Tab-separated table of C-alpha atoms in Angstrom:
chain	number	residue	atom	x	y	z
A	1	UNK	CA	70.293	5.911	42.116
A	2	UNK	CA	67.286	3.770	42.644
A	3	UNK	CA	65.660	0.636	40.622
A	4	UNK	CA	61.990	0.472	40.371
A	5	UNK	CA	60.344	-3.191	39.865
A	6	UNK	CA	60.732	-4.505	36.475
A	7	UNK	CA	58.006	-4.677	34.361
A	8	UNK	CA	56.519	-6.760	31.941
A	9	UNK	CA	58.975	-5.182	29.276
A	10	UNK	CA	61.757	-3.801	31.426
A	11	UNK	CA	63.105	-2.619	34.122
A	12	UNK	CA	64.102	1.167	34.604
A	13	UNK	CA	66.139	2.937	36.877
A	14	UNK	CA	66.236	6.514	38.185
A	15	UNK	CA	69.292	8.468	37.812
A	16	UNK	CA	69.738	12.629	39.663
A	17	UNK	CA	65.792	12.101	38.941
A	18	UNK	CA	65.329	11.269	35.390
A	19	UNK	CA	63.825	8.076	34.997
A	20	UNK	CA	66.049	5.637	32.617
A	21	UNK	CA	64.915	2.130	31.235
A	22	UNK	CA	67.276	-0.651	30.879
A	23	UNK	CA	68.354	-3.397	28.220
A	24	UNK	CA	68.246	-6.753	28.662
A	25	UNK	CA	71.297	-9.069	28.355
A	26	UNK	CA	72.036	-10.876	25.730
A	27	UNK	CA	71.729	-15.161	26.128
A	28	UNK	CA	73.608	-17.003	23.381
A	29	UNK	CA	74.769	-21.324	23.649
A	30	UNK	CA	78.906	-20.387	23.016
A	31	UNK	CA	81.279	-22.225	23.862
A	32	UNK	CA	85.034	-20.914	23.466
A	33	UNK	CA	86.826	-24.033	21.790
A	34	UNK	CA	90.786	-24.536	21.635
A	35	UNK	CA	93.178	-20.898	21.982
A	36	UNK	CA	93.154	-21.188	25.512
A	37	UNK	CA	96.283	-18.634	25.519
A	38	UNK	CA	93.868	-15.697	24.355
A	39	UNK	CA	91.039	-16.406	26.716
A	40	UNK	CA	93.435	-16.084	29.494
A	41	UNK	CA	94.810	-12.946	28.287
A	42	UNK	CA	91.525	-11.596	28.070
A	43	UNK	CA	90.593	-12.830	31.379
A	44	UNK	CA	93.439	-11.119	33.200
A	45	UNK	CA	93.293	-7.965	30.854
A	46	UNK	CA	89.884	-7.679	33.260
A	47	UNK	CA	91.578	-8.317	36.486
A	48	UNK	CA	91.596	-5.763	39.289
A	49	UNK	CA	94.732	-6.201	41.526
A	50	UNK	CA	94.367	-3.709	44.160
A	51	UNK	CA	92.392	-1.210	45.227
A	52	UNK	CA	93.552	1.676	43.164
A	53	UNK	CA	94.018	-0.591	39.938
A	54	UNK	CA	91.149	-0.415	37.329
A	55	UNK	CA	90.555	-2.840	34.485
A	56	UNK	CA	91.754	-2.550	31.296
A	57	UNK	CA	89.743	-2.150	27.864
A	58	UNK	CA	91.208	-4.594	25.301
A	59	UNK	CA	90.600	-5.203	21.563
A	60	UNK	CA	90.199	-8.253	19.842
A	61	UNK	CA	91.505	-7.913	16.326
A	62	UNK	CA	91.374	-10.845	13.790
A	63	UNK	CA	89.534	-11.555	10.633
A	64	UNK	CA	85.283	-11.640	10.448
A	65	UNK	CA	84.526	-14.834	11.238
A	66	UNK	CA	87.264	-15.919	13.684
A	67	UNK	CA	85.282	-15.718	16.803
A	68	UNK	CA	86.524	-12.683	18.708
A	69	UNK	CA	82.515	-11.884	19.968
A	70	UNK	CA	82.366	-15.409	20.771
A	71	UNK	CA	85.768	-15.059	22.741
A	72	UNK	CA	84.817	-12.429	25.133
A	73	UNK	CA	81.338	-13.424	25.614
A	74	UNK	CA	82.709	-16.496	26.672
A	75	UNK	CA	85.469	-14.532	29.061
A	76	UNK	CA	82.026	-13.262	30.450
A	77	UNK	CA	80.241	-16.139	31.472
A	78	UNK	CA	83.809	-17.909	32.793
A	79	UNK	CA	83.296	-14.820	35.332
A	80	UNK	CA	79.648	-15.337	35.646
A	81	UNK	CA	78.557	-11.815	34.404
A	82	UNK	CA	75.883	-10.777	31.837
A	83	UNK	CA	76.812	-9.879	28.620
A	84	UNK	CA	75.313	-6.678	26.560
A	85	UNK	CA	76.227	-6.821	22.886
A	86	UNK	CA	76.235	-3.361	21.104
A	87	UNK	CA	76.748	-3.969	17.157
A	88	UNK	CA	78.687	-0.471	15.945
A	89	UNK	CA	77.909	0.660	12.654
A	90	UNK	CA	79.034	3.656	10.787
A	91	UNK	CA	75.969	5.000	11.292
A	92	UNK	CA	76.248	4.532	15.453
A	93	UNK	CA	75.386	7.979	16.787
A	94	UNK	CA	76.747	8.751	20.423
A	95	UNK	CA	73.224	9.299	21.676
A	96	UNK	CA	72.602	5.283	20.460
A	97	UNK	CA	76.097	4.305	22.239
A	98	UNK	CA	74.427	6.312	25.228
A	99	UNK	CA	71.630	7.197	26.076
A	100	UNK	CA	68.392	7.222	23.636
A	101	UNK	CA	65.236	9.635	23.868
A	102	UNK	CA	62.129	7.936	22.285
A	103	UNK	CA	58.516	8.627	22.465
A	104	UNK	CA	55.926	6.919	25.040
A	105	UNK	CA	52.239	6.238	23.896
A	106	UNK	CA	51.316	9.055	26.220
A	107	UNK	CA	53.396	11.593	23.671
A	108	UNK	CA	56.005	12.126	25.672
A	109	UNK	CA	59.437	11.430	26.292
A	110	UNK	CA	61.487	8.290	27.827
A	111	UNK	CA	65.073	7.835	27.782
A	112	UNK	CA	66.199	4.423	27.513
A	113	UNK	CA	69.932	3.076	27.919
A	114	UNK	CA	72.254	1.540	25.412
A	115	UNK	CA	73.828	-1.940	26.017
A	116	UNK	CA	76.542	0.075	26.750
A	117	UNK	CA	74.958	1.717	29.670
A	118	UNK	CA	73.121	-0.885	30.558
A	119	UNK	CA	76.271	-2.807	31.681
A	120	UNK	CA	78.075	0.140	32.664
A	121	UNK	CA	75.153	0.642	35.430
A	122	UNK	CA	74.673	-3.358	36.048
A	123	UNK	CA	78.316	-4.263	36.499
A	124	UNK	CA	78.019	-6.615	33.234
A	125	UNK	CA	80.121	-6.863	29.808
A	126	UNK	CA	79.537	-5.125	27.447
A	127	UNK	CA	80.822	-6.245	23.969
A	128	UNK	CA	81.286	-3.441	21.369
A	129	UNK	CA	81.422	-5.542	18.391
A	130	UNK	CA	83.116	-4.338	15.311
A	131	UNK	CA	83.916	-1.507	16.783
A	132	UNK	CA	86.299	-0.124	14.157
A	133	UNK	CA	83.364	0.836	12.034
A	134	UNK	CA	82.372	3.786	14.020
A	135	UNK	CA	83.671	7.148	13.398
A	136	UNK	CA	85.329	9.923	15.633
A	137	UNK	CA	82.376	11.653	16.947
A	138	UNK	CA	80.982	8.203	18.151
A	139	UNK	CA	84.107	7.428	20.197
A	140	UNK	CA	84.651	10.574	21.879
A	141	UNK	CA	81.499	9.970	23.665
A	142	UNK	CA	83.287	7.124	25.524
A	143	UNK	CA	86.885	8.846	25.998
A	144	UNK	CA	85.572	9.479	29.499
A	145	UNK	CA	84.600	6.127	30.378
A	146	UNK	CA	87.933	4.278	29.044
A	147	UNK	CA	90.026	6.095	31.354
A	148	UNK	CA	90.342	6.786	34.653
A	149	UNK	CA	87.192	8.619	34.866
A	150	UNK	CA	85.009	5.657	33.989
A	151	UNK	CA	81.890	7.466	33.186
A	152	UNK	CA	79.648	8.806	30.130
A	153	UNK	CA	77.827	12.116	29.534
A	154	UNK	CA	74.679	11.765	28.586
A	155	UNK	CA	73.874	15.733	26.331
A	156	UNK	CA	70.391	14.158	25.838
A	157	UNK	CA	69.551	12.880	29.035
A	158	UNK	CA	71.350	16.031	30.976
A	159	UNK	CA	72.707	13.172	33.449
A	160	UNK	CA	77.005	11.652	34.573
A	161	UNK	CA	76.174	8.051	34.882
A	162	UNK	CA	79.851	6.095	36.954
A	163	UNK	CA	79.922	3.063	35.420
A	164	UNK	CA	80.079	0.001	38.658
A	165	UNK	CA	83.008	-1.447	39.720
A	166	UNK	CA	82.355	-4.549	38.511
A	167	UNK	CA	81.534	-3.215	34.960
A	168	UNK	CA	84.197	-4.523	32.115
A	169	UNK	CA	84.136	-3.510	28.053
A	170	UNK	CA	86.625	-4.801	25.282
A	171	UNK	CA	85.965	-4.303	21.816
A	172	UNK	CA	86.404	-6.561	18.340
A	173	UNK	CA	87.716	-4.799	15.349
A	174	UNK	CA	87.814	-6.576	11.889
A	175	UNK	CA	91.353	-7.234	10.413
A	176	UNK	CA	89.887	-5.953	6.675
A	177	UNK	CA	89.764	-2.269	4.664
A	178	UNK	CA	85.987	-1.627	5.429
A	179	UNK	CA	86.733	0.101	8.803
A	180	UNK	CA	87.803	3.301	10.147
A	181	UNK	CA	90.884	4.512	11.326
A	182	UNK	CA	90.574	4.447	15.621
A	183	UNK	CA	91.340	8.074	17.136
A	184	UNK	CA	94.712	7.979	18.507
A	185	UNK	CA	93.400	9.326	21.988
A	186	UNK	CA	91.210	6.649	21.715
A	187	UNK	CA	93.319	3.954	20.505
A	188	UNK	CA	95.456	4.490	24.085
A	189	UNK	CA	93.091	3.270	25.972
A	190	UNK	CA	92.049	0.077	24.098
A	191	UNK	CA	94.613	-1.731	25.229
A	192	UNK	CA	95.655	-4.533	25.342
A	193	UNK	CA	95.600	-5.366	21.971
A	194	UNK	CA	94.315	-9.182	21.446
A	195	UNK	CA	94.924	-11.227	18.575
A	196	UNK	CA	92.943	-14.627	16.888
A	197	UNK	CA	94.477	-15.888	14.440
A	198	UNK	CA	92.865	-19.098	12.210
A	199	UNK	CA	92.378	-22.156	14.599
A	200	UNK	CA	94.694	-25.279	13.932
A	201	UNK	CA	92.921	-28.131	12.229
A	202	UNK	CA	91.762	-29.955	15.455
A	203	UNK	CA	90.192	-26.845	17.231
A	204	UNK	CA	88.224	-26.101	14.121
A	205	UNK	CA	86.894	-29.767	13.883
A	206	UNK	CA	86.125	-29.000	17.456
A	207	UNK	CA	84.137	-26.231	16.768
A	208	UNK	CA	82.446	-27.834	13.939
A	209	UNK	CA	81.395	-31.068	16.015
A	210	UNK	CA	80.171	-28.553	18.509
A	211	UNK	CA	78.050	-26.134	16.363
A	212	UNK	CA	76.793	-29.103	14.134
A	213	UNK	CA	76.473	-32.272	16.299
A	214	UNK	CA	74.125	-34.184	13.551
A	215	UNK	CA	76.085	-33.397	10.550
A	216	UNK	CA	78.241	-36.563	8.637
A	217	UNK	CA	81.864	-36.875	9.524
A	218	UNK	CA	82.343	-37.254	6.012
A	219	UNK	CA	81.223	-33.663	5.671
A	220	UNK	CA	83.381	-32.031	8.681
A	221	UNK	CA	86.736	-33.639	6.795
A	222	UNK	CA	86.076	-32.312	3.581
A	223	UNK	CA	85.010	-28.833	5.684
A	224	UNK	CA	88.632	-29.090	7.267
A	225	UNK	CA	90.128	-29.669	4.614
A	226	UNK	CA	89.189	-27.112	2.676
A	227	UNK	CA	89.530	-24.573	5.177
A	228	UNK	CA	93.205	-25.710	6.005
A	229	UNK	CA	94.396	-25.628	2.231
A	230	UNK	CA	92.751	-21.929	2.101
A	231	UNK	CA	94.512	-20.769	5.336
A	232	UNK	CA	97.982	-22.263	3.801
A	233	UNK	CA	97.110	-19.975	0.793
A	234	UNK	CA	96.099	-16.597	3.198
A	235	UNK	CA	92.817	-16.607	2.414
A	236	UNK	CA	90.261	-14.904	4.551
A	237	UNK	CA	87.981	-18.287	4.826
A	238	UNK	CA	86.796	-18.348	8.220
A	239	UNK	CA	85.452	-21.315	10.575
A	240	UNK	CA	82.164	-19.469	10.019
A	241	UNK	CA	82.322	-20.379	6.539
A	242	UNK	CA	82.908	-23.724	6.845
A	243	UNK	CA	80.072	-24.398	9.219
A	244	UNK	CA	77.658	-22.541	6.285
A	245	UNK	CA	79.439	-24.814	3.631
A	246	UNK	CA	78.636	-28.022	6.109
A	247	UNK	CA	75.010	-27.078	7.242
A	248	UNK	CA	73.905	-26.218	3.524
A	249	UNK	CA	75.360	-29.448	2.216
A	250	UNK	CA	73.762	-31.423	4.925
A	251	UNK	CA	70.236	-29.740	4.322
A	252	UNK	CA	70.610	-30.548	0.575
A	253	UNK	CA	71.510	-34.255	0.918
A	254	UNK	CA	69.127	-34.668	3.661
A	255	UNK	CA	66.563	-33.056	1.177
A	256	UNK	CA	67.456	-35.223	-1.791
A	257	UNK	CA	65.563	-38.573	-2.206
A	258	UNK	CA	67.648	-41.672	-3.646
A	259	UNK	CA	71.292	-41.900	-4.366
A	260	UNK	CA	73.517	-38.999	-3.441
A	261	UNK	CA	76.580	-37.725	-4.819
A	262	UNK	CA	78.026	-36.186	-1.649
A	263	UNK	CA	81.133	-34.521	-3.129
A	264	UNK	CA	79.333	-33.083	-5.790
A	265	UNK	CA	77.074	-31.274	-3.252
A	266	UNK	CA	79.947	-30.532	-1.021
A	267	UNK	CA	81.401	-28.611	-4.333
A	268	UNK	CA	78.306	-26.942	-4.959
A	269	UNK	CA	77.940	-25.427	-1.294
A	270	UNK	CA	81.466	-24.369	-1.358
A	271	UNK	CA	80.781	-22.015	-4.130
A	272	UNK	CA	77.270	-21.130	-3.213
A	273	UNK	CA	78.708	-20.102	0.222
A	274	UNK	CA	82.368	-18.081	-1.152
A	275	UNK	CA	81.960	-18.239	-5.083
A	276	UNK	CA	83.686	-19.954	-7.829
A	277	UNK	CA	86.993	-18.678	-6.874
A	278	UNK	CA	86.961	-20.885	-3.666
A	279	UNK	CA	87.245	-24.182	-6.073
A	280	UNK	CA	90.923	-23.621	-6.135
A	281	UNK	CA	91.303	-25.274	-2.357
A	282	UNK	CA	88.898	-28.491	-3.081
């Protein structure tokens, strides 16, 4: 296995002599805020204790908008790796988890690597988010690689890439209908199973003061409010809501000249962000 330079574009690497470009990592500003109890068991899901352990694959399961993607890429940085986002769809093909042939402007053929493999060969993270969308054909292409084995078949590329040692994967999985049922061969070996729940009050006035710095405070207590009263009644409002209720309804006062009604606009971003039905917990 051998790296060439990187280019302006990439860099590639060649693999039993077929030539393989790589991804880049992905850079995001997230912070992990409050739930210091799940960070740590992701951290130490990760953790290689001797020489003959391995680290685990977990799952992060909670509802959208929760912040299990922000959790582990924040596990990543805590361990100073870089972080390779693959979003799973039901259309994710095991060639896209994989390896991908595409065509070159000479006409011919390259083969460039997933996220997935990208990490797998860099000793990053990879985050496979949603993961629970894919079906069964997808994750048998990575029954190999969650096990003992630690490695992926490439059928396109004709190439066994061994992921590094320092390589690490968990996956997030939506707590909601719109998902598949996980394999149980495959389900074994996403484990431990890692759950975020809806932050207290203070942790999501945290996170709000932290992803909106110039909004009101006015604004992030009616936010928290709201949000508290809907997680009291089980609904499936999400901190990500509430910071699209609090920007909006900061954009439209700051856009309004003269006098303004601020909990008349807070009202009106409520239900232009979740719908009428969301009135109930103002």
């Amino acid at each position: 296995m051998s790296f060439n330079l990187p280019s302006e574009h990439e860099s590639r690497i060649n693999i039993q002599g077929v030539e393989i470009a790589l991804g880049f990592p992905d850079e995001f500003n997230f912070e992990w805020i409050g739930q210091k109890d799940v960070l740590e068991q992701l951290l130490a899901a990760w953790l290689i204790i001797d020489k003959n352990d391995i680290p685990l694959n977990p799952r992060l399961i909670g509802k959208p908008g929760v912040g299990k993607t922000t959790l582990a890429y924040a596990a990543a940085k805590k361990l100073h790796k870089q972080v390779y986002i693959f979003q799973c769809t039901m259309d994710t093909r095991p060639e896209d988890l994989l390896i991908t042939p595409v065509v070159d402007k000479s006409g011919g053929i390259r083969y460039v690597a997933s996220a997935l493999v990208t990490a797998m060969i860099r000793g990053g993270v990879c985050i496979l988010d949603e993961a629970n969308r894919m079906s069964e054909k997808s994750w048998a292409s990575l029954a190999a690689l969650l096990d003992t084995r630690r490695y992926i078949e490439s059928i396109v590329a004709g190439l066994k890439v061994s992921a590094h040692p320092d390589f690490r994967i968990c996956v997030t999985m939506n707590d909601d209908a719109s998902t598949f049922e996980i394999p149980e061969y495959i389900h074994s070996r996403l484990q431990p199973q890692i759950y975020l729940d809806f932050p207290e009050a203070e942790e999501e006035r945290r996170i709000l003061k932290e992803n909106l710095p110039f909004i009101d405070e006015y604004i992030v207590e009616y936010v928290i409010n709201f949000l508290q009263r809907a997680h009291i009644s089980n609904e499936n409002y999400t901190i990500r809501d509430g910071i699209n209720i609090a920007r909006y309804a900061a954009k439209r006062m700051k856009s309004i000249k003269g006098n303004v009604d601020a909990e008349s606009i807070l009202r009106q971003a409520v239900v232009m962000t979740l719908g009428d039905e969301a009135l109930v917990h103002i």
